[in-house]
PDB file of C-alpha atoms in Angstrom:
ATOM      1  CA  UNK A   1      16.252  11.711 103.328  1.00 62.00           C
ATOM      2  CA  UNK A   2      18.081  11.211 100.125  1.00 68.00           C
ATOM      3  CA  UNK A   3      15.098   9.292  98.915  1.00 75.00           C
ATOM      4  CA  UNK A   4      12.860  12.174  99.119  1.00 71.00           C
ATOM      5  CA  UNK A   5      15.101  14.916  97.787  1.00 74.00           C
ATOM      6  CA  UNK A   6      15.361  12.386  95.293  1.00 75.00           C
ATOM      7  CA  UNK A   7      11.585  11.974  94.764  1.00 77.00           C
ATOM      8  CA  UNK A   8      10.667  15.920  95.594  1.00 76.00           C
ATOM      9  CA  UNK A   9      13.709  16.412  92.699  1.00 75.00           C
ATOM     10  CA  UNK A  10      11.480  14.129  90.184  1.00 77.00           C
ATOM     11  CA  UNK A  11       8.358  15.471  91.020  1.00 78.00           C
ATOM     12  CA  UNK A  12       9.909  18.771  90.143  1.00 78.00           C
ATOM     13  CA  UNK A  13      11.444  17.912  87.120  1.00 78.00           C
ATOM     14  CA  UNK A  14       7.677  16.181  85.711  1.00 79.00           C
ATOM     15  CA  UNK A  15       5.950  19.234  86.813  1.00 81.00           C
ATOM     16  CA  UNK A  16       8.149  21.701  85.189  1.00 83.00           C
ATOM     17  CA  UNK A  17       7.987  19.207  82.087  1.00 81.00           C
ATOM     18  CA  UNK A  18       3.983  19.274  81.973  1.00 81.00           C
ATOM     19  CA  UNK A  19       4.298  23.371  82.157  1.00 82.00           C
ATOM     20  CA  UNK A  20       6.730  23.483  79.473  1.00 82.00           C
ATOM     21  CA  UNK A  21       4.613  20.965  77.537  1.00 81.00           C
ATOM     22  CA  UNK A  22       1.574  23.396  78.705  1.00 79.00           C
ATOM     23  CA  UNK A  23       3.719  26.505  77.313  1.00 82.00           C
ATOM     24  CA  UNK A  24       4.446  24.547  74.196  1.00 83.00           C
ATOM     25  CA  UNK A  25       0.841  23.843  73.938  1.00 82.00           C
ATOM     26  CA  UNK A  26      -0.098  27.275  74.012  1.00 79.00           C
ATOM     27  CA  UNK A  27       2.674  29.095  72.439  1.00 82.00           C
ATOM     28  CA  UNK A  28       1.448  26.346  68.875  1.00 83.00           C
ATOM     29  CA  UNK A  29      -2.664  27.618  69.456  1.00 80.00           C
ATOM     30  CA  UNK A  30      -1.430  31.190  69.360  1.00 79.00           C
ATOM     31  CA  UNK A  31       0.402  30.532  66.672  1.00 82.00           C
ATOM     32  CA  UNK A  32      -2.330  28.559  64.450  1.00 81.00           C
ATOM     33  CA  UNK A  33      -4.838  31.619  66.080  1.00 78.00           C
ATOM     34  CA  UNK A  34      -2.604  33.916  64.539  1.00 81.00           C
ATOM     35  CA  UNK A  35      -2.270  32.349  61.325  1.00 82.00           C
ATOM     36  CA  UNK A  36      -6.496  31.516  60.840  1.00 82.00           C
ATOM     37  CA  UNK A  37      -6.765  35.327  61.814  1.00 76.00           C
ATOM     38  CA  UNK A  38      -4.320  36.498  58.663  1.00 79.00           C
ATOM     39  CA  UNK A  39      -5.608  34.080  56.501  1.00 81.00           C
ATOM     40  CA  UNK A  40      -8.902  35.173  57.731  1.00 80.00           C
ATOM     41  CA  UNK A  41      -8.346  38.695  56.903  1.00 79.00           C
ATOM     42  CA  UNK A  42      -6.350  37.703  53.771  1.00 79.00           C
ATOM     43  CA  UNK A  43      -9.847  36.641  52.486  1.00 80.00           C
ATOM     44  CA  UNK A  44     -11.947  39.053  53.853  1.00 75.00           C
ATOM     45  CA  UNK A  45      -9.434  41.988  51.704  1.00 75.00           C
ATOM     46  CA  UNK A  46      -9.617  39.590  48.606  1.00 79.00           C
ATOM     47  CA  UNK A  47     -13.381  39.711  48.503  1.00 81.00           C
ATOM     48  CA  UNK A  48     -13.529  43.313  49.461  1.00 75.00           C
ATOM     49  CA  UNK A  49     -11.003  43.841  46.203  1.00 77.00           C
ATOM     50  CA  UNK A  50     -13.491  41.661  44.186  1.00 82.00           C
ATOM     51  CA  UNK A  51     -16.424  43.284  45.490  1.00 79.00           C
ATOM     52  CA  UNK A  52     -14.625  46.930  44.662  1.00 78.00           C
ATOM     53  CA  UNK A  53     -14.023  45.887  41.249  1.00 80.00           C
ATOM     54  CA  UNK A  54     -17.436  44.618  40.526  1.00 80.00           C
ATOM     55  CA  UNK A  55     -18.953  47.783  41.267  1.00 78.00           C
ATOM     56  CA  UNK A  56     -16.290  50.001  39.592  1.00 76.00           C
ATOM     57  CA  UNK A  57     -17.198  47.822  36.220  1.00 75.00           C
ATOM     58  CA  UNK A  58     -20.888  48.044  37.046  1.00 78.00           C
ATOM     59  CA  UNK A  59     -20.506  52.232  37.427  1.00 76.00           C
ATOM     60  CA  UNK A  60     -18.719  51.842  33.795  1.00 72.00           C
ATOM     61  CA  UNK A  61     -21.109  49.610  32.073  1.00 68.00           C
ATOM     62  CA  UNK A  62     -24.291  51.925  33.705  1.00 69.00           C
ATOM     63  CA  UNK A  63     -22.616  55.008  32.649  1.00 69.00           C
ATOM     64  CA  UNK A  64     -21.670  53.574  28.690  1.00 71.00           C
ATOM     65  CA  UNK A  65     -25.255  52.416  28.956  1.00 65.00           C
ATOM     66  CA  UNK A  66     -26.507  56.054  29.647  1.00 69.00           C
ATOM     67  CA  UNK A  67     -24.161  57.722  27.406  1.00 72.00           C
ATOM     68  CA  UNK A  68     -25.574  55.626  24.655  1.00 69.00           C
ATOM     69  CA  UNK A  69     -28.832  56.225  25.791  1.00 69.00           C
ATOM     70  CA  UNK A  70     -28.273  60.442  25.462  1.00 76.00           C
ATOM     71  CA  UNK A  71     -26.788  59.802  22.082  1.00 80.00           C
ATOM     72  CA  UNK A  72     -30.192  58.053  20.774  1.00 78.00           C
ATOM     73  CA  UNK A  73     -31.773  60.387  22.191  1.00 78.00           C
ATOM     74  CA  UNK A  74     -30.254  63.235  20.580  1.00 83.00           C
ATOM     75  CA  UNK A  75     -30.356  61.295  17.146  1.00 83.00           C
ATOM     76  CA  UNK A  76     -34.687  60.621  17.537  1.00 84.00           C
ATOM     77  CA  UNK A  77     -34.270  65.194  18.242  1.00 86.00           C
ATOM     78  CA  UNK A  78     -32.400  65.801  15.500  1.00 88.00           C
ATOM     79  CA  UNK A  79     -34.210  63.215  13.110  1.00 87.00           C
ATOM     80  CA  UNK A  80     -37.295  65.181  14.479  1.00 88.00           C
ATOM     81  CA  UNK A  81     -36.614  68.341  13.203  1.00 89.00           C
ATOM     82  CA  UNK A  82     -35.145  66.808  10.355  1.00 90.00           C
ATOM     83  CA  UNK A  83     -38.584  65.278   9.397  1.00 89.00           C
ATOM     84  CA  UNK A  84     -40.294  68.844  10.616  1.00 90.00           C
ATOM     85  CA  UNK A  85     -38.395  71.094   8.195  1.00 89.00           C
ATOM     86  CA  UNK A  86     -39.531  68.056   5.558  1.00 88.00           C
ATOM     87  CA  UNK A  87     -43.258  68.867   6.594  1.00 88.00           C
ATOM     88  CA  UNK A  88     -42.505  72.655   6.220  1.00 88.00           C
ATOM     89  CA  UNK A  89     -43.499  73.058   9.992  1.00 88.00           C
ATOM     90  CA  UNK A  90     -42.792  76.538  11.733  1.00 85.00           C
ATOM     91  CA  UNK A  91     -43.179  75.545  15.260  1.00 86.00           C
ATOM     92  CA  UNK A  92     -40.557  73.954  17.186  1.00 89.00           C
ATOM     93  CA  UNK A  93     -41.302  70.515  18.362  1.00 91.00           C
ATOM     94  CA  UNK A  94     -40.202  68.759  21.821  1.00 90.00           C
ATOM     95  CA  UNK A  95     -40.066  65.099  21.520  1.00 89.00           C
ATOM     96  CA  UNK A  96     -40.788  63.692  25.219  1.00 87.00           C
ATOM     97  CA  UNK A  97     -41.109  59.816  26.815  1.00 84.00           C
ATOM     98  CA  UNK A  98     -43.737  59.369  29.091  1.00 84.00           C
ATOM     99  CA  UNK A  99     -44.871  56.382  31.060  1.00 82.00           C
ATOM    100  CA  UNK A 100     -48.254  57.623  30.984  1.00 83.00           C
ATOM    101  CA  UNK A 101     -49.269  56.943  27.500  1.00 82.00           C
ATOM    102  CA  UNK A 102     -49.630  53.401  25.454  1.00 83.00           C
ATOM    103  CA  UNK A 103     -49.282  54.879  21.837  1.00 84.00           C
ATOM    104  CA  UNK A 104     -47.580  58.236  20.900  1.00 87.00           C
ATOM    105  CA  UNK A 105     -49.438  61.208  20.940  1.00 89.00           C
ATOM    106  CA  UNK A 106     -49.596  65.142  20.511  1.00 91.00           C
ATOM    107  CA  UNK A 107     -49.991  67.372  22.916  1.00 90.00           C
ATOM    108  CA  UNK A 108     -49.728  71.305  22.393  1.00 88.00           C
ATOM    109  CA  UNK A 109     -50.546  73.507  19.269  1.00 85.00           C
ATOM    110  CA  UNK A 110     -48.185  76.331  19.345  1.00 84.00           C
ATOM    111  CA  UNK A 111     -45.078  74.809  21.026  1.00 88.00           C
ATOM    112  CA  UNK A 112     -46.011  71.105  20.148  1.00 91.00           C
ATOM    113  CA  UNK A 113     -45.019  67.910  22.031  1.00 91.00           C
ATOM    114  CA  UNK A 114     -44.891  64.432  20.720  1.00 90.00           C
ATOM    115  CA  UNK A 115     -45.045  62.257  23.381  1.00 88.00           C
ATOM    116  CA  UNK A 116     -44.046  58.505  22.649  1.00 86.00           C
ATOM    117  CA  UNK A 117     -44.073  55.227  25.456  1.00 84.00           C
ATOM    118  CA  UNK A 118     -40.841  54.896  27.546  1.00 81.00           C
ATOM    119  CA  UNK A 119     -38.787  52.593  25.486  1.00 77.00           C
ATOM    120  CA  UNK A 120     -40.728  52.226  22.282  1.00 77.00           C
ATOM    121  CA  UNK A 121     -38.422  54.054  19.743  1.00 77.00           C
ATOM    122  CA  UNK A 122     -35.427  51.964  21.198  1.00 77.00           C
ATOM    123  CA  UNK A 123     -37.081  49.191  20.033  1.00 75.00           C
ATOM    124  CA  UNK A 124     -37.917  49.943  16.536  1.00 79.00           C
ATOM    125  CA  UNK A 125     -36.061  49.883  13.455  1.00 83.00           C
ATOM    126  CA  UNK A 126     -34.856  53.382  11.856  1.00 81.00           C
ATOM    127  CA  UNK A 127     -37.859  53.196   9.251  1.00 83.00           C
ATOM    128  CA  UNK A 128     -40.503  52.201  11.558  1.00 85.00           C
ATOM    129  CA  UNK A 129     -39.501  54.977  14.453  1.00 85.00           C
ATOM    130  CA  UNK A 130     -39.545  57.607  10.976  1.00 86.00           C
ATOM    131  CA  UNK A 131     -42.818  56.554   9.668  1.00 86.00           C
ATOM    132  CA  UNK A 132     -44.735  56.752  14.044  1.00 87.00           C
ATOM    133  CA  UNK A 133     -42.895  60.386  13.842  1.00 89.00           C
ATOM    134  CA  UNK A 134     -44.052  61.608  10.547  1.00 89.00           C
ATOM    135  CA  UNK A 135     -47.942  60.568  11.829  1.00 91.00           C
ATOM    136  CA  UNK A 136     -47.215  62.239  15.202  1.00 91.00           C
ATOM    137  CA  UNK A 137     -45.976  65.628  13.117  1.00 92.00           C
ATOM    138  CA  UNK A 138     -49.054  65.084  10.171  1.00 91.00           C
ATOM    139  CA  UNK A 139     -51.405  65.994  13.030  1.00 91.00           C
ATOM    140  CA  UNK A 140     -48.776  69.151  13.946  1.00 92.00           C
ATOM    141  CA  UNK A 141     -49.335  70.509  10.671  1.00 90.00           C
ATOM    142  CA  UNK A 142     -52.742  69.810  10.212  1.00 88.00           C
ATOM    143  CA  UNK A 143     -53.071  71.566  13.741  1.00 88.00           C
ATOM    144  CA  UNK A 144     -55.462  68.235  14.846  1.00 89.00           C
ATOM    145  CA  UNK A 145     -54.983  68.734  18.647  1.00 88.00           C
ATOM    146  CA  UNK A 146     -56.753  72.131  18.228  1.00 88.00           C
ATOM    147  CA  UNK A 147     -59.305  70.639  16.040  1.00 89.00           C
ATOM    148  CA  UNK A 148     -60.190  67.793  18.878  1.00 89.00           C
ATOM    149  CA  UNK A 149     -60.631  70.800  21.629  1.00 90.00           C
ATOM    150  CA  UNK A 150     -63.148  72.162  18.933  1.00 90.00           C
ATOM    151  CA  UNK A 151     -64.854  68.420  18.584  1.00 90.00           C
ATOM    152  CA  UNK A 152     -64.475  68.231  22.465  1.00 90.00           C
ATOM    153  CA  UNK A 153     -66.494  71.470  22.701  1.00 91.00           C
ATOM    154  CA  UNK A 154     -69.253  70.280  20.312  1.00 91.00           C
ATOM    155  CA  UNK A 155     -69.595  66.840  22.308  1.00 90.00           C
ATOM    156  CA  UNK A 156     -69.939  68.315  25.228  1.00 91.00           C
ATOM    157  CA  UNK A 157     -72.525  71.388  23.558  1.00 91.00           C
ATOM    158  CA  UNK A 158     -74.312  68.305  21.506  1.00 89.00           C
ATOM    159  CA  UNK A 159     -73.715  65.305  24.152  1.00 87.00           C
ATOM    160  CA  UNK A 160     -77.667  64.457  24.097  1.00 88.00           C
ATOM    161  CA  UNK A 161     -77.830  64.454  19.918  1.00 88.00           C
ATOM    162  CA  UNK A 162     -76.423  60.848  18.270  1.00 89.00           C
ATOM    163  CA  UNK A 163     -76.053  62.435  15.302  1.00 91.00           C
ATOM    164  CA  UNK A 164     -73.139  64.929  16.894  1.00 89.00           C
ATOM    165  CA  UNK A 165     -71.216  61.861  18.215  1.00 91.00           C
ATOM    166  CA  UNK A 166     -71.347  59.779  14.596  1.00 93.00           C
ATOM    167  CA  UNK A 167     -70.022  63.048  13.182  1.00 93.00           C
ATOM    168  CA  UNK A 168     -67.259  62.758  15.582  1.00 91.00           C
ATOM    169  CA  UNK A 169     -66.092  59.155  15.771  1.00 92.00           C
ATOM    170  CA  UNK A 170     -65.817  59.913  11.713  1.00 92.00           C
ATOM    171  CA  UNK A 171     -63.608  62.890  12.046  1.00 92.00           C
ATOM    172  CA  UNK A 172     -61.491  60.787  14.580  1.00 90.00           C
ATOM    173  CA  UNK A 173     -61.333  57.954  12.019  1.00 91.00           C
ATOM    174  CA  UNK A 174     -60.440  60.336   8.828  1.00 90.00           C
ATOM    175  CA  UNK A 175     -57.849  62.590  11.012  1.00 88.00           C
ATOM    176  CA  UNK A 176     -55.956  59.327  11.821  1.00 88.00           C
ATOM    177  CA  UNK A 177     -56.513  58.203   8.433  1.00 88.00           C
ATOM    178  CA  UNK A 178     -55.241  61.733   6.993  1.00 86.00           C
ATOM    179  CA  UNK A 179     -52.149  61.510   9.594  1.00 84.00           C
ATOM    180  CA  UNK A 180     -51.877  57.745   7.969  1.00 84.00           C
ATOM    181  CA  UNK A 181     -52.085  59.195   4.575  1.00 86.00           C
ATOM    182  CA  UNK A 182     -49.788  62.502   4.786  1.00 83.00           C
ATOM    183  CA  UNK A 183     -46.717  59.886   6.522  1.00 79.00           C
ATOM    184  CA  UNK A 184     -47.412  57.365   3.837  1.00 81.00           C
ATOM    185  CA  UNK A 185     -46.771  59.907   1.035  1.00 83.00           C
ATOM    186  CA  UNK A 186     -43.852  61.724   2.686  1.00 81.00           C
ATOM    187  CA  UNK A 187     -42.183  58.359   3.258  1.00 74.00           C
ATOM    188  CA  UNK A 188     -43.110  56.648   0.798  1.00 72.00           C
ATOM    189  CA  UNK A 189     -42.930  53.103   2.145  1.00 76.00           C
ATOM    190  CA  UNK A 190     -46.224  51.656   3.066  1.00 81.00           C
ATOM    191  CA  UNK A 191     -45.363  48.397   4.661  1.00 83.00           C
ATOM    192  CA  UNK A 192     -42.987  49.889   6.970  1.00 80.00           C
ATOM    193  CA  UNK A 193     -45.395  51.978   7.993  1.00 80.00           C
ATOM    194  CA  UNK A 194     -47.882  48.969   8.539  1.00 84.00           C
ATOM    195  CA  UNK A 195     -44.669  47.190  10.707  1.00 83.00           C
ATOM    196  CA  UNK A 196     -44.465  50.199  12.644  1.00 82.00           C
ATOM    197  CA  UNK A 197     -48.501  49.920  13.317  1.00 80.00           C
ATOM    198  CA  UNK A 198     -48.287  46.304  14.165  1.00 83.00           C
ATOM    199  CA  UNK A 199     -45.368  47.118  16.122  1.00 80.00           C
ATOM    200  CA  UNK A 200     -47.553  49.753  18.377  1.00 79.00           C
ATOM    201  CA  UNK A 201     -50.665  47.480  18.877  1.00 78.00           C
ATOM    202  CA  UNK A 202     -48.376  44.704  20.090  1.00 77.00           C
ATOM    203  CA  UNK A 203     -46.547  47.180  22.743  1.00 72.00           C
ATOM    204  CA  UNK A 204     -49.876  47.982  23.736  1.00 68.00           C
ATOM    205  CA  UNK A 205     -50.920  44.272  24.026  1.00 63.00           C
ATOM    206  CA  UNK A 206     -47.654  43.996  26.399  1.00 57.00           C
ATOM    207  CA  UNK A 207     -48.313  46.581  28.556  1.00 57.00           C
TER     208      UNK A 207
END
């Protein structure tokens, strides 16, 4: 009898060791659980801080970049009018981007428009962007946009005679050379002005 207390006794004791072990066992996986889950989430914060910062320094940069952006902007308007009252032009001019044209233009006689390629200005010196905006306001005050709806009207009247459309590819010639000619003397620098051509024909190569 004694020998199997004694033996029921043991068995006891070695099963209650294997549970504590068990309990031990478990109570260290919770514990390493626990710690992968905060380190886990330790990480997870830090790249949530990171990411966070990124895009706080990304609004900044986008919104110096815009600011900067309205202030050249401005500067091309006010140089504009600057250049008008030079030209002794009345009419109040709008200076507009447009992704719809390759070189500037004019549209408009009475409340004119100079239209200019997104971008283009930005990327030309101070001289050159004076010299395209004095040949954009030459054809203002030489009122040009209402003299090609006259030639429009006579092509279209005289389409079937050559002699009507020789007539006009000259006056398109000698109204861009009189727009060349008028900038030229008001700026007085010809080879900027020639920079500022090359310039154009190689942004319209680009695009």
């Amino acid at each position: 009898l004694r020998t199997q207390l004694a033996a029921a006794e043991a068995k006891a004791a070695h099963q209650m060791r294997e549970t504590e072990a068990a309990r031990a066992a478990g109570e260290a996986a919770l514990h390493a659980a626990r710690k992968s889950a905060a380190d886990a989430e330790a990480l997870l914060h830090a790249r949530l801080a990171a990411l966070e910062a990124d895009l706080l320094a990304r609004r900044e940069a986008d919104g110096s970049a815009a600011a900067a952006a309205a202030e050249e902007r401005a500067a091309l308007r006010t140089r504009l009018e600057q250049l008008a009252a030079l030209l002794r032009l009345s009419r109040p001019v709008t200076l507009l981007e447009s992704g719809l044209t390759e070189v500037p233009v004019v549209i408009g006689c009475l409340r004119p428009v100079v239209l200019v390629p997104v971008g283009l200005l930005s990327g030309l010196p101070a001289a050159q962007v004076e010299a395209v905006l004095l040949h954009e306001l030459a054809h203002i005050r030489r009122s040009d946009f209402l003299v090609n709806l006259l030639q429009k009207f006579a092509e279209a009247v005289l389409f079937y005679h050559p002699a009507a459309w020789w007539i006009s590819a000259v006056m398109r010639a000698e109204r861009e050379n009189g727009g060349d000619d008028r900038g030229v003397a008001t700026n007085g620098n010809a080879q900027e002005y020639a920079r500022a051509l090359a310039a154009l024909e190689h942004s319209r190569g680009l695009s």
